[in-house]
Amino acid sequence: DQQVKQNSPSLSVQEGRISILNCDYTNSMFDYFLWYKKYPAEGPTFLISISSIKDKNEDGRFTVFLNKSAKHLSLHIVPSQPGDSAVYFCAAYVMDSSYKLIFGSGTRLLVRP
Amino acid sequence: DVKVTQSSRYLVKRTGEKVFLECVQDMDHENMFWYRQDPGLGLRLIYFSYDVKMKEKGDIPEGYSVSREKKERFSLILESASTNQTSMYLCASSTGSSGANVLTFGAGSRLTVL
């Protein structure tokens, strides 16, 4: 029973183009969403987050969009760079006394030079 | 800069052995977590701790235990390792403050059980 789903295991994009990574969730109680990036042999690093009271959050080349009615969020990377090649994890969190982040299965992004 | 250190990057153990995975963070974070990462399954929470000597089961605690005797240190214990515990283990920490629960991860410990 996966509460956070990343249905695309991989994505390949040309350098300079837009990368769009998608994430769906089932738990309507989630009120915070985060994206993490992971390079091989390293731990995941925090990339960007969004609260459920917003529908968009932007940080440089990275923008996260949240569609609560569809229970869907996406990460846009514009323009994509070869250094963005990594595995991207979507994660969600209910802001109560629990501190449990629920992660998706990840999407491997390859940015071709 | 928050640092989470996992002392063992690669371990090879035999079935039935007791395994200790150690994790230390240096930023006085209240919360510490152990996840395992498996292909196609993402990161799954094993145990977490929100204070010294406090622990909570995550989604897959079976076969594991944890210890948090000091605030900066969180240990994962496999009492009797089995081959299905071959995985990448990731430790993380976060503050207890409100807002986004941003985890800082260590580099991971890759465990192979033969």
Short mmCIF file of C-alpha atoms in Angstrom, two decimals:
data_model
loop_
_atom_site.label_atom_id
_atom_site.label_comp_id
_atom_site.label_asym_id
_atom_site.label_seq_id
_atom_site.Cartn_x
_atom_site.Cartn_y
_atom_site.Cartn_z
CA ASP A 1 0.00 0.00 0.00
CA GLN A 2 2.13 2.83 -1.32
CA GLN A 3 0.92 6.20 -0.14
CA VAL A 4 3.41 8.06 -2.34
CA LYS A 5 3.92 6.83 -5.89
CA GLN A 6 6.41 7.72 -8.56
CA ASN A 7 5.21 5.77 -11.57
CA SER A 8 8.11 6.60 -13.88
CA PRO A 9 11.25 4.75 -12.82
CA SER A 10 13.38 6.68 -15.30
CA LEU A 11 13.43 9.81 -17.46
CA SER A 12 15.89 10.94 -20.11
CA VAL A 13 16.09 14.60 -21.17
CA GLN A 14 18.34 16.65 -23.42
CA GLU A 15 20.52 19.25 -21.73
CA GLY A 16 18.81 22.67 -21.73
CA ARG A 17 15.30 21.24 -21.96
CA ILE A 18 12.74 20.91 -19.19
CA SER A 19 12.63 17.88 -16.91
CA ILE A 20 9.28 17.05 -15.33
CA LEU A 21 9.16 14.49 -12.57
CA ASN A 22 5.79 13.38 -11.29
CA CYS A 23 4.49 12.10 -7.99
CA ASP A 24 1.03 10.95 -6.87
CA TYR A 25 -0.20 10.41 -3.34
CA THR A 26 -3.22 8.80 -1.77
CA ASN A 27 -3.32 10.24 1.75
CA SER A 28 -5.29 13.50 1.81
CA MET A 29 -3.89 14.23 5.27
CA PHE A 30 -0.42 14.95 3.91
CA ASP A 31 0.34 18.63 4.41
CA TYR A 32 3.96 18.92 3.42
CA PHE A 33 5.77 17.56 0.38
CA LEU A 34 9.48 17.43 -0.31
CA TRP A 35 11.79 16.43 -3.12
CA TYR A 36 15.17 14.85 -2.48
CA LYS A 37 17.96 14.19 -4.93
CA LYS A 38 20.34 11.26 -4.59
CA TYR A 39 23.64 10.67 -6.34
CA PRO A 40 25.22 7.20 -6.32
CA ALA A 41 27.14 6.36 -3.14
CA GLU A 42 25.74 9.43 -1.38
CA GLY A 43 22.78 10.04 0.90
CA PRO A 44 19.71 11.89 -0.41
CA THR A 45 19.90 15.67 -0.18
CA PHE A 46 16.94 17.98 0.28
CA LEU A 47 16.00 19.90 -2.85
CA ILE A 48 12.72 21.76 -2.43
CA SER A 49 9.49 21.55 -0.45
CA ILE A 50 5.92 22.79 -0.63
CA SER A 51 3.20 23.20 1.94
CA SER A 52 -0.31 22.01 1.15
CA ILE A 53 -1.56 25.58 1.46
CA LYS A 54 0.41 26.54 -1.65
CA ASP A 55 0.23 25.34 -5.22
CA LYS A 56 3.68 26.39 -6.36
CA ASN A 57 7.13 26.92 -4.92
CA GLU A 58 10.14 28.03 -6.89
CA ASP A 59 13.85 27.93 -6.12
CA GLY A 60 16.12 28.86 -8.98
CA ARG A 61 15.84 26.26 -11.72
CA PHE A 62 13.55 24.08 -9.60
CA THR A 63 9.80 24.53 -9.27
CA VAL A 64 7.38 22.25 -7.50
CA PHE A 65 3.68 22.31 -8.36
CA LEU A 66 0.97 20.85 -6.14
CA ASN A 67 -2.51 19.89 -7.34
CA LYS A 68 -4.40 18.87 -4.21
CA SER A 69 -7.61 17.91 -5.96
CA ALA A 70 -5.68 15.45 -8.14
CA LYS A 71 -3.34 14.46 -5.29
CA HIS A 72 -0.46 15.10 -7.63
CA LEU A 73 2.76 17.04 -7.49
CA SER A 74 5.49 17.59 -9.99
CA LEU A 75 9.04 18.88 -10.02
CA HIS A 76 10.15 20.99 -12.97
CA ILE A 77 13.82 21.56 -13.70
CA VAL A 78 14.53 24.30 -16.24
CA PRO A 79 16.98 24.27 -17.89
CA SER A 80 18.19 20.75 -17.20
CA GLN A 81 21.92 20.25 -16.77
CA PRO A 82 24.03 17.06 -16.87
CA GLY A 83 24.79 17.55 -13.16
CA ASP A 84 21.08 17.10 -12.46
CA SER A 85 21.40 13.42 -13.41
CA ALA A 86 20.42 11.61 -10.21
CA VAL A 87 17.58 9.73 -8.58
CA TYR A 88 14.78 12.00 -7.38
CA PHE A 89 12.55 11.00 -4.50
CA CYS A 90 9.22 12.55 -3.68
CA ALA A 91 8.26 12.48 0.00
CA ALA A 92 5.24 13.51 2.05
CA TYR A 93 4.57 14.23 5.65
CA VAL A 94 1.66 14.77 8.01
CA MET A 95 2.45 17.64 10.34
CA ASP A 96 1.30 16.12 13.61
CA SER A 97 3.33 14.62 16.44
CA SER A 98 4.73 12.03 14.07
CA TYR A 99 7.90 12.86 12.19
CA LYS A 100 7.54 10.19 9.55
CA LEU A 101 8.37 11.07 6.00
CA ILE A 102 6.85 8.70 3.45
CA PHE A 103 8.97 8.33 0.33
CA GLY A 104 8.15 7.33 -3.20
CA SER A 105 10.18 4.75 -5.10
CA GLY A 106 12.22 7.34 -6.98
CA THR A 107 12.75 8.42 -10.59
CA ARG A 108 16.17 8.20 -12.20
CA LEU A 109 16.82 11.31 -14.31
CA LEU A 110 19.44 11.28 -17.03
CA VAL A 111 20.29 14.60 -18.64
CA ARG A 112 22.09 14.00 -21.93
CA PRO A 113 24.74 16.54 -22.99
CA ASP B 1 26.58 22.57 8.12
CA VAL B 2 24.74 19.51 9.45
CA LYS B 3 26.68 16.36 9.22
CA VAL B 4 25.38 12.83 9.64
CA THR B 5 28.11 10.24 9.74
CA GLN B 6 27.63 6.53 9.22
CA SER B 7 30.79 4.83 10.32
CA SER B 8 30.59 1.77 8.05
CA ARG B 9 30.11 2.37 4.34
CA TYR B 10 30.29 -1.28 3.29
CA LEU B 11 29.76 -4.41 5.36
CA VAL B 12 29.63 -8.08 4.48
CA LYS B 13 28.15 -10.37 7.12
CA ARG B 14 27.04 -13.97 7.32
CA THR B 15 23.51 -15.17 8.02
CA GLY B 16 22.84 -15.26 11.75
CA GLU B 17 25.48 -12.72 12.69
CA LYS B 18 24.64 -9.75 14.88
CA VAL B 19 25.17 -6.48 13.04
CA PHE B 20 25.56 -2.97 14.41
CA LEU B 21 25.16 0.09 12.22
CA GLU B 22 26.25 3.31 13.88
CA CYS B 23 25.12 6.83 13.09
CA VAL B 24 26.29 10.11 14.62
CA GLN B 25 25.00 13.63 13.96
CA ASP B 26 26.71 16.81 15.05
CA MET B 27 23.96 19.43 15.02
CA ASP B 28 22.04 18.65 18.19
CA HIS B 29 19.01 17.36 16.27
CA GLU B 30 16.21 15.86 18.33
CA ASN B 31 14.98 13.40 15.71
CA MET B 32 16.92 10.53 14.18
CA PHE B 33 15.80 7.93 11.67
CA TRP B 34 16.86 4.69 10.04
CA TYR B 35 15.66 3.94 6.51
CA ARG B 36 16.51 1.20 4.08
CA GLN B 37 16.63 1.77 0.36
CA ASP B 38 15.82 -1.01 -2.09
CA PRO B 39 15.39 -0.80 -5.89
CA GLY B 40 11.79 -0.11 -6.85
CA LEU B 41 10.75 0.38 -3.23
CA GLY B 42 12.32 3.72 -2.43
CA LEU B 43 13.14 4.54 1.17
CA ARG B 44 11.26 2.69 3.88
CA LEU B 45 11.34 3.74 7.51
CA ILE B 46 12.60 1.13 9.96
CA TYR B 47 12.71 3.04 13.25
CA PHE B 48 12.90 6.60 14.43
CA SER B 49 13.65 8.40 17.67
CA TYR B 50 12.49 11.83 18.78
CA ASP B 51 14.49 11.95 21.99
CA VAL B 52 17.18 10.13 23.93
CA LYS B 53 16.04 6.64 24.93
CA MET B 54 12.81 7.11 22.95
CA LYS B 55 12.08 5.02 19.88
CA GLU B 56 9.15 4.42 17.58
CA LYS B 57 8.61 1.68 15.05
CA GLY B 58 8.48 2.68 11.45
CA ASP B 59 6.91 0.75 8.61
CA ILE B 60 9.28 -2.24 8.56
CA PRO B 61 10.72 -2.80 12.08
CA GLU B 62 10.69 -6.60 11.99
CA GLY B 63 14.16 -8.07 12.46
CA TYR B 64 15.64 -4.78 13.68
CA SER B 65 16.11 -2.95 16.95
CA VAL B 66 17.61 0.44 17.78
CA SER B 67 19.42 2.19 20.58
CA ARG B 68 19.66 5.87 21.39
CA GLU B 69 21.65 6.35 24.60
CA LYS B 70 22.99 9.76 23.60
CA LYS B 71 21.33 12.52 21.61
CA GLU B 72 23.92 12.47 18.85
CA ARG B 73 24.06 8.71 18.31
CA PHE B 74 21.45 6.32 16.91
CA SER B 75 22.35 2.68 16.36
CA LEU B 76 20.55 0.10 14.26
CA ILE B 77 20.91 -3.51 15.35
CA LEU B 78 20.22 -6.64 13.36
CA GLU B 79 20.05 -9.34 16.03
CA SER B 80 20.41 -12.20 13.53
CA ALA B 81 21.11 -11.04 10.01
CA SER B 82 19.26 -12.67 7.15
CA THR B 83 19.81 -12.47 3.40
CA ASN B 84 16.65 -10.38 2.93
CA GLN B 85 18.29 -7.67 5.01
CA THR B 86 20.86 -7.08 2.30
CA SER B 87 20.24 -3.44 1.50
CA MET B 88 21.42 0.15 1.64
CA TYR B 89 20.79 1.59 5.10
CA LEU B 90 20.40 5.33 5.49
CA CYS B 91 20.49 7.27 8.73
CA ALA B 92 18.98 10.74 8.94
CA SER B 93 18.32 13.46 11.48
CA SER B 94 16.08 16.52 11.77
CA THR B 95 15.17 19.21 14.23
CA GLY B 96 12.02 19.00 16.30
CA SER B 97 10.81 22.44 15.29
CA SER B 98 7.62 23.04 13.35
CA GLY B 99 7.57 23.38 9.62
CA ALA B 100 8.89 21.10 6.97
CA ASN B 101 10.50 18.03 8.44
CA VAL B 102 13.66 18.27 6.39
CA LEU B 103 15.87 15.26 6.94
CA THR B 104 19.62 15.37 6.60
CA PHE B 105 20.96 12.00 5.51
CA GLY B 106 24.24 10.22 5.96
CA ALA B 107 26.04 8.67 3.01
CA GLY B 108 24.61 5.23 3.69
CA SER B 109 25.84 1.81 4.76
CA ARG B 110 25.61 -0.93 2.18
CA LEU B 111 25.11 -4.25 3.93
CA THR B 112 25.45 -7.60 2.21
CA VAL B 113 24.34 -10.69 4.11
CA LEU B 114 25.67 -13.96 2.70
#
